[in-house]
Coordinates of N, CA and C in Angstrom, one line a residue:
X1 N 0.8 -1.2 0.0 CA 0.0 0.0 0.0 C 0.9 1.2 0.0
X2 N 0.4 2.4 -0.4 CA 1.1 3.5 -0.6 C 0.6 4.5 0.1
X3 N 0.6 5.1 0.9 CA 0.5 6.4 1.9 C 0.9 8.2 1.1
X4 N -0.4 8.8 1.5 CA -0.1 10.3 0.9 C -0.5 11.3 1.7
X5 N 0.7 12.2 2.5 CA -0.8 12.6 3.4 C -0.7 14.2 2.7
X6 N -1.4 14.9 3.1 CA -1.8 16.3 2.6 C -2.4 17.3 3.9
X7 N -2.7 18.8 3.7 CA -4.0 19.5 4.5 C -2.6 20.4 5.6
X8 N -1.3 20.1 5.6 CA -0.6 21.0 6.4 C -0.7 22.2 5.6
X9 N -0.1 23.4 6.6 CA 0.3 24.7 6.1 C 0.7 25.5 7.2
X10 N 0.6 26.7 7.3 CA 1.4 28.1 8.4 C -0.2 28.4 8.9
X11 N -1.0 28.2 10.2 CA -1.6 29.2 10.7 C -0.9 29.5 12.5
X12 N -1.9 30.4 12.4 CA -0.9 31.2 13.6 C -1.9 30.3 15.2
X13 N -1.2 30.6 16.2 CA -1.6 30.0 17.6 C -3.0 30.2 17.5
X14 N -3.8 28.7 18.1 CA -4.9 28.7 18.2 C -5.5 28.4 17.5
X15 N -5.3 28.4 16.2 CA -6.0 27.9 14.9 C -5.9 26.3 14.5
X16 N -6.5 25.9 13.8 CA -7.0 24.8 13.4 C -6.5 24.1 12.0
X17 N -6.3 22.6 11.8 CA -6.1 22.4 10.7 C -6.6 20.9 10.4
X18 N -6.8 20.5 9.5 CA -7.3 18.7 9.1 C -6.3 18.4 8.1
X19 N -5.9 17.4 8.5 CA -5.1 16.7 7.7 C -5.7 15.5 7.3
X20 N -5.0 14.8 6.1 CA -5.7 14.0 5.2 C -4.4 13.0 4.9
X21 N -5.0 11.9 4.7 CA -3.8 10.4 4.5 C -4.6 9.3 3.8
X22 N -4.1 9.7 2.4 CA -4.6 8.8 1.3 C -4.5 7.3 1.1
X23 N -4.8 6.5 1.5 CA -4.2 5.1 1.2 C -4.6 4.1 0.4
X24 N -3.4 4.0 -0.8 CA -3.8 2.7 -1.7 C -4.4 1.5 -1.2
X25 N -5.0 0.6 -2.3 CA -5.2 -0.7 -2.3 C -6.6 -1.0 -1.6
X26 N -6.6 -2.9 -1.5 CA -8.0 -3.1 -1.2 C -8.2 -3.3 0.2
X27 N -7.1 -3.1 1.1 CA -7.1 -3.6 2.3 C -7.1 -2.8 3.2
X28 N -7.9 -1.5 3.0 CA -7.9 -0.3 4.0 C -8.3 -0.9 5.1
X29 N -9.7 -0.8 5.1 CA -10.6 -1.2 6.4 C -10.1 -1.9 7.3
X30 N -9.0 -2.8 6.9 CA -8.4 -4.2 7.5 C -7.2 -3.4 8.4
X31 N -6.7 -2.1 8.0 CA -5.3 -1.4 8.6 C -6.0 -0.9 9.7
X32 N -5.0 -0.7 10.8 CA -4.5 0.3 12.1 C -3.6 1.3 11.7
X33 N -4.0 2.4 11.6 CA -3.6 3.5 11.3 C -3.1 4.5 11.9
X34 N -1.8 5.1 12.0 CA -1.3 6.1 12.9 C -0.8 7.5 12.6
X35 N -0.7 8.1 13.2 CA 0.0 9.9 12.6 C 1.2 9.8 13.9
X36 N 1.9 10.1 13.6 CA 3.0 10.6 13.8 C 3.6 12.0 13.3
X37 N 4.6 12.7 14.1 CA 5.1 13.9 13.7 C 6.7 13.8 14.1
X38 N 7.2 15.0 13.6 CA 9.1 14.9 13.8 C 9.2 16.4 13.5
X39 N 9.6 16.9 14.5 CA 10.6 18.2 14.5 C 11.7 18.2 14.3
X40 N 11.7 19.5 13.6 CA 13.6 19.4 13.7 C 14.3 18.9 14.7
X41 N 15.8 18.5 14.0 CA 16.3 18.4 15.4 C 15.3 16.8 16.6
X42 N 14.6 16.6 16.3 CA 14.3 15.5 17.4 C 13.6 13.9 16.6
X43 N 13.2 12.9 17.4 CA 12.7 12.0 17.1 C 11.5 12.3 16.6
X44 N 11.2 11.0 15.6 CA 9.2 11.2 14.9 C 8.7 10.3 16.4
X45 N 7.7 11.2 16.9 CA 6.6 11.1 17.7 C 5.5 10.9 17.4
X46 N 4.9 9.9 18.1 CA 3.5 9.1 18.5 C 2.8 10.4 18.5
X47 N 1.5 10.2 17.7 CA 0.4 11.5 17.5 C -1.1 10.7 18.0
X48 N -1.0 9.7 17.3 CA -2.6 9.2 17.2 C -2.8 8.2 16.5
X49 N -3.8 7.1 17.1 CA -4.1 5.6 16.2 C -5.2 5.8 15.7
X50 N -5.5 5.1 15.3 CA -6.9 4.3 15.1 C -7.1 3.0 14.3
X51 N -8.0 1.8 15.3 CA -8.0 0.8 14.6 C -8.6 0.4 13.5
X52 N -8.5 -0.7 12.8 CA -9.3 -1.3 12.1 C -11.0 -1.5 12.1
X53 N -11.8 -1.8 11.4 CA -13.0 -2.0 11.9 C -13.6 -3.3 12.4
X54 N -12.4 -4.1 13.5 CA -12.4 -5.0 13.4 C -12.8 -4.6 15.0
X55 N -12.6 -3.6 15.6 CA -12.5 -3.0 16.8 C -12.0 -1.6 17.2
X56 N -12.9 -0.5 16.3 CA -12.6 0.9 15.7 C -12.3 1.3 17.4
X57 N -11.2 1.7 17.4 CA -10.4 2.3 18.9 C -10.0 3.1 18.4
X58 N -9.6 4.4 19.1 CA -8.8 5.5 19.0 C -7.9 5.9 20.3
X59 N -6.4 6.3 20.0 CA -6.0 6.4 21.0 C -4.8 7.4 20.6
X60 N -4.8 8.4 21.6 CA -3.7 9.4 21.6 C -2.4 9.5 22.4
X61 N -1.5 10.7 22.1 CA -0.4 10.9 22.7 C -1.1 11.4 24.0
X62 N -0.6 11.4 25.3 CA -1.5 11.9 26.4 C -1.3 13.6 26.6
X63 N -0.4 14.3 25.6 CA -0.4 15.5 25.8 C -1.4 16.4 24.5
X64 N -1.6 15.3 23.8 CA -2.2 16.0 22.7 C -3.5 15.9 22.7
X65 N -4.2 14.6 23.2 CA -5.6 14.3 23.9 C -6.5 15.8 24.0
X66 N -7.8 15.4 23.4 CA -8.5 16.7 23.9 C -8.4 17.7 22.9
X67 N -6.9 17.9 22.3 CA -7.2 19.1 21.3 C -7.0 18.8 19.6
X68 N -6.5 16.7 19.5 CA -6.0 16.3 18.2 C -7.7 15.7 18.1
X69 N -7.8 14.9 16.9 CA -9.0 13.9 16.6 C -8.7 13.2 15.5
X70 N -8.2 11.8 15.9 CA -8.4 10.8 14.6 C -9.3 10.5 14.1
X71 N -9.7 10.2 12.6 CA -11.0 9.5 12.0 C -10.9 9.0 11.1
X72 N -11.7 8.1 10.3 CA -10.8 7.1 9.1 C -12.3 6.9 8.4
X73 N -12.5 7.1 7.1 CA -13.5 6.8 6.1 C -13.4 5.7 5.0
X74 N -13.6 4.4 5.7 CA -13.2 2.9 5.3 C -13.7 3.2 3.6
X75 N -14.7 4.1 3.3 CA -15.0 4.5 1.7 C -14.2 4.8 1.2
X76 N -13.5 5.8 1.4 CA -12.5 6.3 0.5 C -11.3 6.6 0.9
X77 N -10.9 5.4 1.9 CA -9.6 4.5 2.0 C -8.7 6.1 2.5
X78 N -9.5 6.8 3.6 CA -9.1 8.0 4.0 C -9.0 7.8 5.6
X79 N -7.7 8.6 6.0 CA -7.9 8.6 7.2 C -7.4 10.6 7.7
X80 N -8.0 10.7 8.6 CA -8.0 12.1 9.0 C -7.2 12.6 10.2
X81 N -6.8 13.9 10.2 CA -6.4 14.4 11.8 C -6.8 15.5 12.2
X82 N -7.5 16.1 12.7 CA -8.2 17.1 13.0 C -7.6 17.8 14.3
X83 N -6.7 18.8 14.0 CA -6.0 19.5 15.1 C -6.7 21.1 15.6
X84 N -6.9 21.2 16.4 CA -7.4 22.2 17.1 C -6.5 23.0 18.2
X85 N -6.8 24.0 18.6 CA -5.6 25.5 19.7 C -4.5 24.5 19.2
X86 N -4.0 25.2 18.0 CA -2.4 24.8 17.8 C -1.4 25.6 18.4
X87 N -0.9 24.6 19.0 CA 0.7 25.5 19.6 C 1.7 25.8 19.0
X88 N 2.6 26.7 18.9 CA 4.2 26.5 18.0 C 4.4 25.4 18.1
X89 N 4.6 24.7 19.0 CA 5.2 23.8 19.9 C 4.6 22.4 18.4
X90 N 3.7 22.5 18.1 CA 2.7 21.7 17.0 C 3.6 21.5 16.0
X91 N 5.0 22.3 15.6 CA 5.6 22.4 14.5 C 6.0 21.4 14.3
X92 N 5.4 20.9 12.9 CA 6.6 19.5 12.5 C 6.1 19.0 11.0
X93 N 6.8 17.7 11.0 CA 6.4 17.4 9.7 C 5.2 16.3 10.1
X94 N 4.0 16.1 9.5 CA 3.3 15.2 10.3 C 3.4 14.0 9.5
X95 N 3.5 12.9 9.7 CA 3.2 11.6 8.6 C 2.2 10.2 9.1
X96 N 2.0 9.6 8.5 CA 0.9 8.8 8.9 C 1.6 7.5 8.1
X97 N 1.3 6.4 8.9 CA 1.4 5.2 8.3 C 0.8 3.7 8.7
X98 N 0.5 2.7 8.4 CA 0.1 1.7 8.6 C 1.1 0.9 9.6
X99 N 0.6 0.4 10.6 CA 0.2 -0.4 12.0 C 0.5 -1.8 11.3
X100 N 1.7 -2.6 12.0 CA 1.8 -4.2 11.2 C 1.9 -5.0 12.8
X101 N 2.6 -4.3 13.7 CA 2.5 -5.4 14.7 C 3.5 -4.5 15.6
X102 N 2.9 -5.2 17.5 CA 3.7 -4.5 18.2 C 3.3 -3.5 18.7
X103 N 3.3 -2.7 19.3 CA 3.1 -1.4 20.7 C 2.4 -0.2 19.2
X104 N 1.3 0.3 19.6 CA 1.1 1.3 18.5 C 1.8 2.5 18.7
X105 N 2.6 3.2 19.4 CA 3.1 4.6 19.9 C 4.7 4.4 19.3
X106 N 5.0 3.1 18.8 CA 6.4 3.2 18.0 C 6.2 3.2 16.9
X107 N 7.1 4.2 16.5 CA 7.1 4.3 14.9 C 7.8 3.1 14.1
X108 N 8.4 2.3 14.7 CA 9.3 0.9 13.8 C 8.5 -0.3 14.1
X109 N 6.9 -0.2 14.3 CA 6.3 -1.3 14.7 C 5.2 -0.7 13.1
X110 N 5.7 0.6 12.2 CA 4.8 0.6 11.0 C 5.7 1.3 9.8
X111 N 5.0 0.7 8.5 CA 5.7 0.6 7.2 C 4.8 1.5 6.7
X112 N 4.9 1.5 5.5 CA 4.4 2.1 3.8 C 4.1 4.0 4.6
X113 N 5.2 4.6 5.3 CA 5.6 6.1 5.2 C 5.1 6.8 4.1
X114 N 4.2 7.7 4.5 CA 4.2 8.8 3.5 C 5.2 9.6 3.5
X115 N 5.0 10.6 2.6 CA 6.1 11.9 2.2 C 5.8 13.1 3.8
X116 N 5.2 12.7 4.3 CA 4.8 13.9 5.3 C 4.1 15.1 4.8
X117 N 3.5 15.8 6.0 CA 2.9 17.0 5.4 C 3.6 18.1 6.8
X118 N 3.9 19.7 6.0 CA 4.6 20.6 7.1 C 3.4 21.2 7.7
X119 N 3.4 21.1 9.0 CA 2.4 22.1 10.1 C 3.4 23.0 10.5
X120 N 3.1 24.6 10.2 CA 3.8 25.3 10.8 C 2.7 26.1 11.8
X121 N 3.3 26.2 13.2 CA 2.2 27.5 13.7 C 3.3 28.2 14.3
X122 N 2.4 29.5 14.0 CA 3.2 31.1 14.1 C 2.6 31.1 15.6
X123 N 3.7 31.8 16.5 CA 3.4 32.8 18.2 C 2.3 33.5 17.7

């Protein structure tokens, strides 16, 4: 499967953004799905899951809880991030990828990387 995510850009503190993660093939519904982000300078970070519809869970970073929102549209093999009161602190590249096995909050427990998308927020 191939991963595309899209929907970053520059808004300033407090503002809002949705992000979007395209995913090839016939076996969407069947994936665990994750966003992750990476700042400069530091490791890519655990953002947000969501499972399959085998047992649709959602589960977040515990600092981000409350102001991120995963969602996944098993139609059109879409999954979403819906960020709200963005902080600077928010800046990074966000990327999303498919869940194969193993702890969901590690990024080496998932494959087929997208290109990322850049979230900048201004002070």
């Amino acid at each position: 499967a191939q991963v595309a995510e899209s929907g970053g850009g520059l808004v300033q503190a407090g503002g809002s953004l949705r992000l979007s993660c395209a995913v090839s093939g016939d076996d969407f519904s069947w994936y665990t799905m994750g966003w992750f982000r990476q700042a400069p300078g530091k490791e890519r970070e655990f953002v947000a899951v969501i499972t399959s519809r085998r047992g649709l869970a959602t589960y977040y970073a515990d600092p981000l809880r409350g102001r991120f929102a995963i969602s996944r549209d098993d139609n059109k093999n879409m999954v979403y991030l819906q960020m709200n009161s963005l902080k600077p602190e928010d800046t990074a590249v966000y990327y999303c990828a498919i869940h194969r096995l193993g702890t969901i909050d590690e990024a080496r427990n998932y494959d087929s990387w997208g290109q990322g998308t850049q979230v900048t927020v201004s002070p």
